[in-house]
Coordinates of C-alpha atoms in Angstrom, one line a residue:
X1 CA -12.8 28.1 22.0
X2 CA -11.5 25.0 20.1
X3 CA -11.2 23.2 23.5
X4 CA -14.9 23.9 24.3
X5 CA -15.5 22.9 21.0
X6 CA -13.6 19.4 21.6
X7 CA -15.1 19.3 24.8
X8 CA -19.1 19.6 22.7
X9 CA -17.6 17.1 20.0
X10 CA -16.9 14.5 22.7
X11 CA -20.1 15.0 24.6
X12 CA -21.9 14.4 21.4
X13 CA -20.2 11.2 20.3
X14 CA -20.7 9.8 24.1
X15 CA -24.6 11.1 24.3
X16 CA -25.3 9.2 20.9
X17 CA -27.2 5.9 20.8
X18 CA -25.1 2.9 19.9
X19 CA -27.9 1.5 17.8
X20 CA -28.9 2.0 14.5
X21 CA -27.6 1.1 11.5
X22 CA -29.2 4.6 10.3
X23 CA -28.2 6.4 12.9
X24 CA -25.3 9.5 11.7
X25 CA -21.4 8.8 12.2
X26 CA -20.3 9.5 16.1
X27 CA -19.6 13.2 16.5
X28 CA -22.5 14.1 13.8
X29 CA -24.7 16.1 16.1
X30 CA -27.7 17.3 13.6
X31 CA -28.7 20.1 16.2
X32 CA -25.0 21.2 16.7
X33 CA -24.3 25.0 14.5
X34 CA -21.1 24.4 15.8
X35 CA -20.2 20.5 14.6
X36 CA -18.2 21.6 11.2
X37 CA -15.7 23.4 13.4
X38 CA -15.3 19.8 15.5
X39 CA -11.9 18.3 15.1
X40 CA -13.7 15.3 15.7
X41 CA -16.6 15.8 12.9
X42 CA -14.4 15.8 10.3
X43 CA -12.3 12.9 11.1
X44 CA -15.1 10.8 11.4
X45 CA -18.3 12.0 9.3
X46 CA -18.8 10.4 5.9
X47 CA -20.0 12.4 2.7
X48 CA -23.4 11.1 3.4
X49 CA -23.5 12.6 7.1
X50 CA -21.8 16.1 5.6
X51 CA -24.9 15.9 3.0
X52 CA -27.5 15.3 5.8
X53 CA -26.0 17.9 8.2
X54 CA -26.0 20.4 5.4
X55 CA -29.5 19.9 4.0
X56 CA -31.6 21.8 6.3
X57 CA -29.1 24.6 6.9
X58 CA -28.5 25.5 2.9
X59 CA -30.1 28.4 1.6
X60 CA -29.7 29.2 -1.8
X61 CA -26.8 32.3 -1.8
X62 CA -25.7 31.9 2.0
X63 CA -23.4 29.9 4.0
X64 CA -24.0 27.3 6.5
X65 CA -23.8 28.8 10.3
X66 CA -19.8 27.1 11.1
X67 CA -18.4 27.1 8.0
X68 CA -16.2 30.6 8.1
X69 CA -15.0 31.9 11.5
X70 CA -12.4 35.1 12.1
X71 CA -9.4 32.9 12.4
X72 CA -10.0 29.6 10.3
X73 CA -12.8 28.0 8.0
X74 CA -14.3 24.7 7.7
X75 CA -12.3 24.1 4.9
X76 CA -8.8 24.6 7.0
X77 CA -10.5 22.0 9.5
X78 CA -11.1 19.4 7.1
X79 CA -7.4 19.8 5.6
X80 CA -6.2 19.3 9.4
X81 CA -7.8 16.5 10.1
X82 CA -7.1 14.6 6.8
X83 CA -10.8 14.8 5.2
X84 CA -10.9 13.2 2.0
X85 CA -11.4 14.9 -1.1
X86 CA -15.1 13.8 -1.6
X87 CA -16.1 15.8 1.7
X88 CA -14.3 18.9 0.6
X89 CA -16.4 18.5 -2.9
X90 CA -19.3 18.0 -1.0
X91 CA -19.2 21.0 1.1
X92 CA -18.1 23.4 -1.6
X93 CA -21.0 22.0 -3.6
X94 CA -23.1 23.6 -1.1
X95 CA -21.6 26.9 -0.5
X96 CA -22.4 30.1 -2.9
X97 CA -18.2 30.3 -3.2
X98 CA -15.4 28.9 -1.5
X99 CA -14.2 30.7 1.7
X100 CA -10.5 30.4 2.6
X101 CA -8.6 29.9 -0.8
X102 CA -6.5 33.1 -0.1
X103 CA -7.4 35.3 2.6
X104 CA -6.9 33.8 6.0
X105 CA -3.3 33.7 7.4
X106 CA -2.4 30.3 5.8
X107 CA -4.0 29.8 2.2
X108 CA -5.9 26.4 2.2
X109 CA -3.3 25.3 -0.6
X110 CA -0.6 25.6 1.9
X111 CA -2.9 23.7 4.5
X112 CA -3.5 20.5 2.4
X113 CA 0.5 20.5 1.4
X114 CA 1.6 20.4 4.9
X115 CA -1.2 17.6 5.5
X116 CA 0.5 15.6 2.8
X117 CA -3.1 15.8 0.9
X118 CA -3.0 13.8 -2.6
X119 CA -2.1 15.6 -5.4
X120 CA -6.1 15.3 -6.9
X121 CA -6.8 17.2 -3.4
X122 CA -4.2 20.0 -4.5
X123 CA -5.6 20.1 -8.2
X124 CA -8.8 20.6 -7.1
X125 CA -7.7 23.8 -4.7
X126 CA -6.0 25.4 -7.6
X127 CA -8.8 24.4 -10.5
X128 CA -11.4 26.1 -7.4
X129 CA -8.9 29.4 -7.5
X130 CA -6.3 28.9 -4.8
X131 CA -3.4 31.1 -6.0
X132 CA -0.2 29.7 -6.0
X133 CA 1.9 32.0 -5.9
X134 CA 0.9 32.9 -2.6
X135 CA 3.4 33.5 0.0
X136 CA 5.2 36.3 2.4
X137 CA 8.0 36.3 4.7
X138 CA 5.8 34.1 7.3
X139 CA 4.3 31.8 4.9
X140 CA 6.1 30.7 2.1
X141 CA 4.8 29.6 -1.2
X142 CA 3.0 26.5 -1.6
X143 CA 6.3 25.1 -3.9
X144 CA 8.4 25.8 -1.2
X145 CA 6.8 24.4 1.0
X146 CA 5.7 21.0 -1.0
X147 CA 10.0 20.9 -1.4
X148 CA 10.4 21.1 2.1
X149 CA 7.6 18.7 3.1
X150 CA 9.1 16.0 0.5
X151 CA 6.4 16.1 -1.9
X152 CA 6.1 13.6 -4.3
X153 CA 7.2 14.2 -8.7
X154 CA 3.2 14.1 -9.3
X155 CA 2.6 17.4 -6.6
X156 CA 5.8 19.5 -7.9
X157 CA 4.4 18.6 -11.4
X158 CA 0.8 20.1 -10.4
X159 CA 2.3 23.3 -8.4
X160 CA 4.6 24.1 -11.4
X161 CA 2.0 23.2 -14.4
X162 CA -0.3 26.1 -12.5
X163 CA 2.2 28.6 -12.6
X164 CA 4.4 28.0 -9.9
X165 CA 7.3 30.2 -10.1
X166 CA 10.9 28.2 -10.7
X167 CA 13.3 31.0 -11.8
X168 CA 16.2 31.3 -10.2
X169 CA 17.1 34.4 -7.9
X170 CA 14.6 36.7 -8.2
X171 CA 12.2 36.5 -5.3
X172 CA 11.4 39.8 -3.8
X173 CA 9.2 38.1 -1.2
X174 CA 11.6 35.7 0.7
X175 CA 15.5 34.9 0.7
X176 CA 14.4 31.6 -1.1
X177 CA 13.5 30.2 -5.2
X178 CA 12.4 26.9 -6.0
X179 CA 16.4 26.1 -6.2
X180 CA 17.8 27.1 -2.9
X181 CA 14.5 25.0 -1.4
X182 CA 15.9 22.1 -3.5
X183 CA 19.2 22.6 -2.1
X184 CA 18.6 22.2 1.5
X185 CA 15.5 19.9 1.2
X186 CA 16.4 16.0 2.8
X187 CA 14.3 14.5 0.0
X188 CA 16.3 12.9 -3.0
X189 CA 13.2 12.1 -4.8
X190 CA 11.5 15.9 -4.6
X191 CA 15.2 17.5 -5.3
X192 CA 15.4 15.5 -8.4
X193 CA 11.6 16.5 -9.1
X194 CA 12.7 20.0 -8.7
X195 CA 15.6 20.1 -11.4
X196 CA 13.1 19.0 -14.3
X197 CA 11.7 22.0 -14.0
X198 CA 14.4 24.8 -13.5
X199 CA 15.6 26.6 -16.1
X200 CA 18.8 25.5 -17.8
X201 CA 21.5 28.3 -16.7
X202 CA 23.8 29.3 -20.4
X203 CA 27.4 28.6 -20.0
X204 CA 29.4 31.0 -18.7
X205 CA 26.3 33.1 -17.6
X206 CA 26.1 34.9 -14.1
X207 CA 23.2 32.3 -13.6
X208 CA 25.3 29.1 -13.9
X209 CA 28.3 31.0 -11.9
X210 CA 25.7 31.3 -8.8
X211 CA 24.4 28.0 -9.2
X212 CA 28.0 25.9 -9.5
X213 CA 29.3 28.7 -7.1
X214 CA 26.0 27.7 -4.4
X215 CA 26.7 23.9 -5.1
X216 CA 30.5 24.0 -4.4
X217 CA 29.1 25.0 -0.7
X218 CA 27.5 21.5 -0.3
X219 CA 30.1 19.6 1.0
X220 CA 29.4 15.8 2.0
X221 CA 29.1 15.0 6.2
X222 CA 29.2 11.7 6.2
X223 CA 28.2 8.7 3.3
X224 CA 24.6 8.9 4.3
X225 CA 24.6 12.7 3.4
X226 CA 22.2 13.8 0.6
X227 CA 23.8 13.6 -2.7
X228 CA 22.6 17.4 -3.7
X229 CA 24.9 18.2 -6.6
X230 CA 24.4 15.3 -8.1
X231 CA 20.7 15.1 -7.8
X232 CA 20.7 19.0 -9.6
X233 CA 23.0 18.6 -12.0
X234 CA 23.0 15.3 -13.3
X235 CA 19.4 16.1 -13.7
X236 CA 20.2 19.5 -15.6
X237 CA 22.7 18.1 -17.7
X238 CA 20.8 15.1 -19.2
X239 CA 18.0 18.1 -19.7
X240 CA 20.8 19.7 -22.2
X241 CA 22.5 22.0 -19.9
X242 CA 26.4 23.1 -21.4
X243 CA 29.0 20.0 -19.0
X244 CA 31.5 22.5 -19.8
X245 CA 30.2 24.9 -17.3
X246 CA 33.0 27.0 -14.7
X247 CA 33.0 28.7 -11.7
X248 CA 35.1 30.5 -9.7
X249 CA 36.1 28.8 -6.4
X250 CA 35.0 30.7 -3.5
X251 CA 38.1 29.1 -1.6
X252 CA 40.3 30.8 -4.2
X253 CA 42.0 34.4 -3.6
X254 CA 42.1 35.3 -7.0
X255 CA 40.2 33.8 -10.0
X256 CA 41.6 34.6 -13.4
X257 CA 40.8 32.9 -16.5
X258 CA 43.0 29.6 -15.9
X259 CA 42.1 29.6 -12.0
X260 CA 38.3 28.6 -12.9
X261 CA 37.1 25.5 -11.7
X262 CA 34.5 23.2 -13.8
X263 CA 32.5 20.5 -13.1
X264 CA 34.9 17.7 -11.7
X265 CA 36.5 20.0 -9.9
X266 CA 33.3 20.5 -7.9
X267 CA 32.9 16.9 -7.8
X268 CA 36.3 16.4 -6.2
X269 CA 36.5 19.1 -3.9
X270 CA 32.8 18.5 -2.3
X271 CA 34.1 14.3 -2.2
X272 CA 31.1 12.9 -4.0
X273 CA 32.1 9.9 -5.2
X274 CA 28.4 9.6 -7.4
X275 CA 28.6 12.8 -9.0
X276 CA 32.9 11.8 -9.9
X277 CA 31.9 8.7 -11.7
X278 CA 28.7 10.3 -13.6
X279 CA 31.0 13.0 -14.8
X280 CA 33.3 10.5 -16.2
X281 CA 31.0 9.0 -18.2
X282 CA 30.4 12.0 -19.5
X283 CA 33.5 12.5 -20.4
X284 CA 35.4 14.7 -18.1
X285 CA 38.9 14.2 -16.6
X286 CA 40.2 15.5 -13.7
X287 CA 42.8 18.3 -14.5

């Protein structure tokens, strides 16, 4: 189907007269049922061509023939093809309710993330209902995913604010929390992001062992590799987090009381020269 329906989209824009400063956008085919699931509609229609495709197909109560489909909705479309936020607003404005929010195989949340949308795009999903918390084993949640993608301070900020989950260790759903994603993302700027809003671990808690224990892991490849531990932890600890933190060193046999590592240790031993010098300042030594 969709390349029949490229195939239509095409034909249209072709078949169109090149005149008329009235005349709708190329790919605006006001006979066409079929023109919202067009790649090509929504890349090129305008707001005014949505509203003038829409009027004489809205009835009070129903939806538009093309806007929901077994496998994807007109929403999904418009997401894909980088629609701006004004013809998503339009369009909801004349549905009864908005199709799509969870319960197609990718939530439209997770659409508009992967599609770098703006964050105003991704308030609007969640202030129109799209749960963010949704994920599975396929799909992962929309804060995973924004870390992944490299999402910007302004998107984490938004995700978290509506009740993305940030704890540490506790996800049934997946083998992955908002921490491990900041871990192995490439993005500096989202990683930092990230830290504002974990929890801070207690010293000496099972929470801060896993966390120094999982950062000890991240050793430095070469001096264009990501500066993880620092990005985490500098973060954490001008947040308040305890500096005087330990861990046991997974390298180690045995780890009795004195055989704990701290801080600078981890610093050394993973050869980040960043993370060394902000330690010093505040005020460890090597031992």
């Amino acid at each position: 189907m969709p390349g029949n329906l490229l195939a239509l989209a095409l034909a249209v824009t072709l078949a169109w007269p090149a005149s008329a400063s009235a005349a709708p956008a190329p790919g605006l085919d006001q006979d066409n049922d079929l023109a919202l699931l067009s790649d090509s509609f929504w890349r090129q229609a305008t707001p005014t061509d949505l509203d003038t495709w829409l009027a004489p197909r809205s009835q009070p109560g129903e939806y538009p023939p093309g806007v929901v489909t077994r496998n994807t909705t007109a929403f999904h479309l418009a997401l894909e093809n980088n629609a701006s936020l004004a013809m998503l607003q339009h369009l909801r404005a004349a549905l009864p309710a908005m199709v799509g929010l969870g319960d197609y195989p990718e939530s439209l949340l997770s659409t508009a993330i992967k599609h770098n949308h703006p964050t105003a795009t991704i308030e609007w999903l969640l202030a129109q209902g799209a749960p963010v918390e949704a994920g599975d084993y396929h799909n992962p949640r929309p804060l995973l995913l924004a870390i992944a993608q490299g999402a910007d301070a302004s998107l984490i900020d938004a995700l978290v604010k509506a009740g993305a989950d940030t704890s540490y260790f506790t996800r049934s759903d997946s083998n992955m929390d908002a921490f491990d994603a900041a871990v192995l993302t490439e993005h500096s700027t989202t990683r930092r992001a990230v830290a504002r809003h974990l929890p801070l671990p207690e010293a000496g808690s099972e929470t801060m062992e896993a966390i120094l224990v999982e950062l000890s892991r991240q050793g430095r490849d070469g001096p264009d590799a990501p500066h993880v531990s620092y990005d985490i932890l500098s973060v954490l600890l001008e947040r308040g987090m305890s500096s005087t933190g330990t861990y046991c060193d997974p390298h180690k046999p045995y780890c009795l009381a004195d055989d704990r590592s701290d801080l600078m240790d981890l610093a050394i031993r993973i050869e980040d020269p960043q993370l060394v010098d902000y330690l010093l300042g505040k005020g460890l030594k090597a031992r």
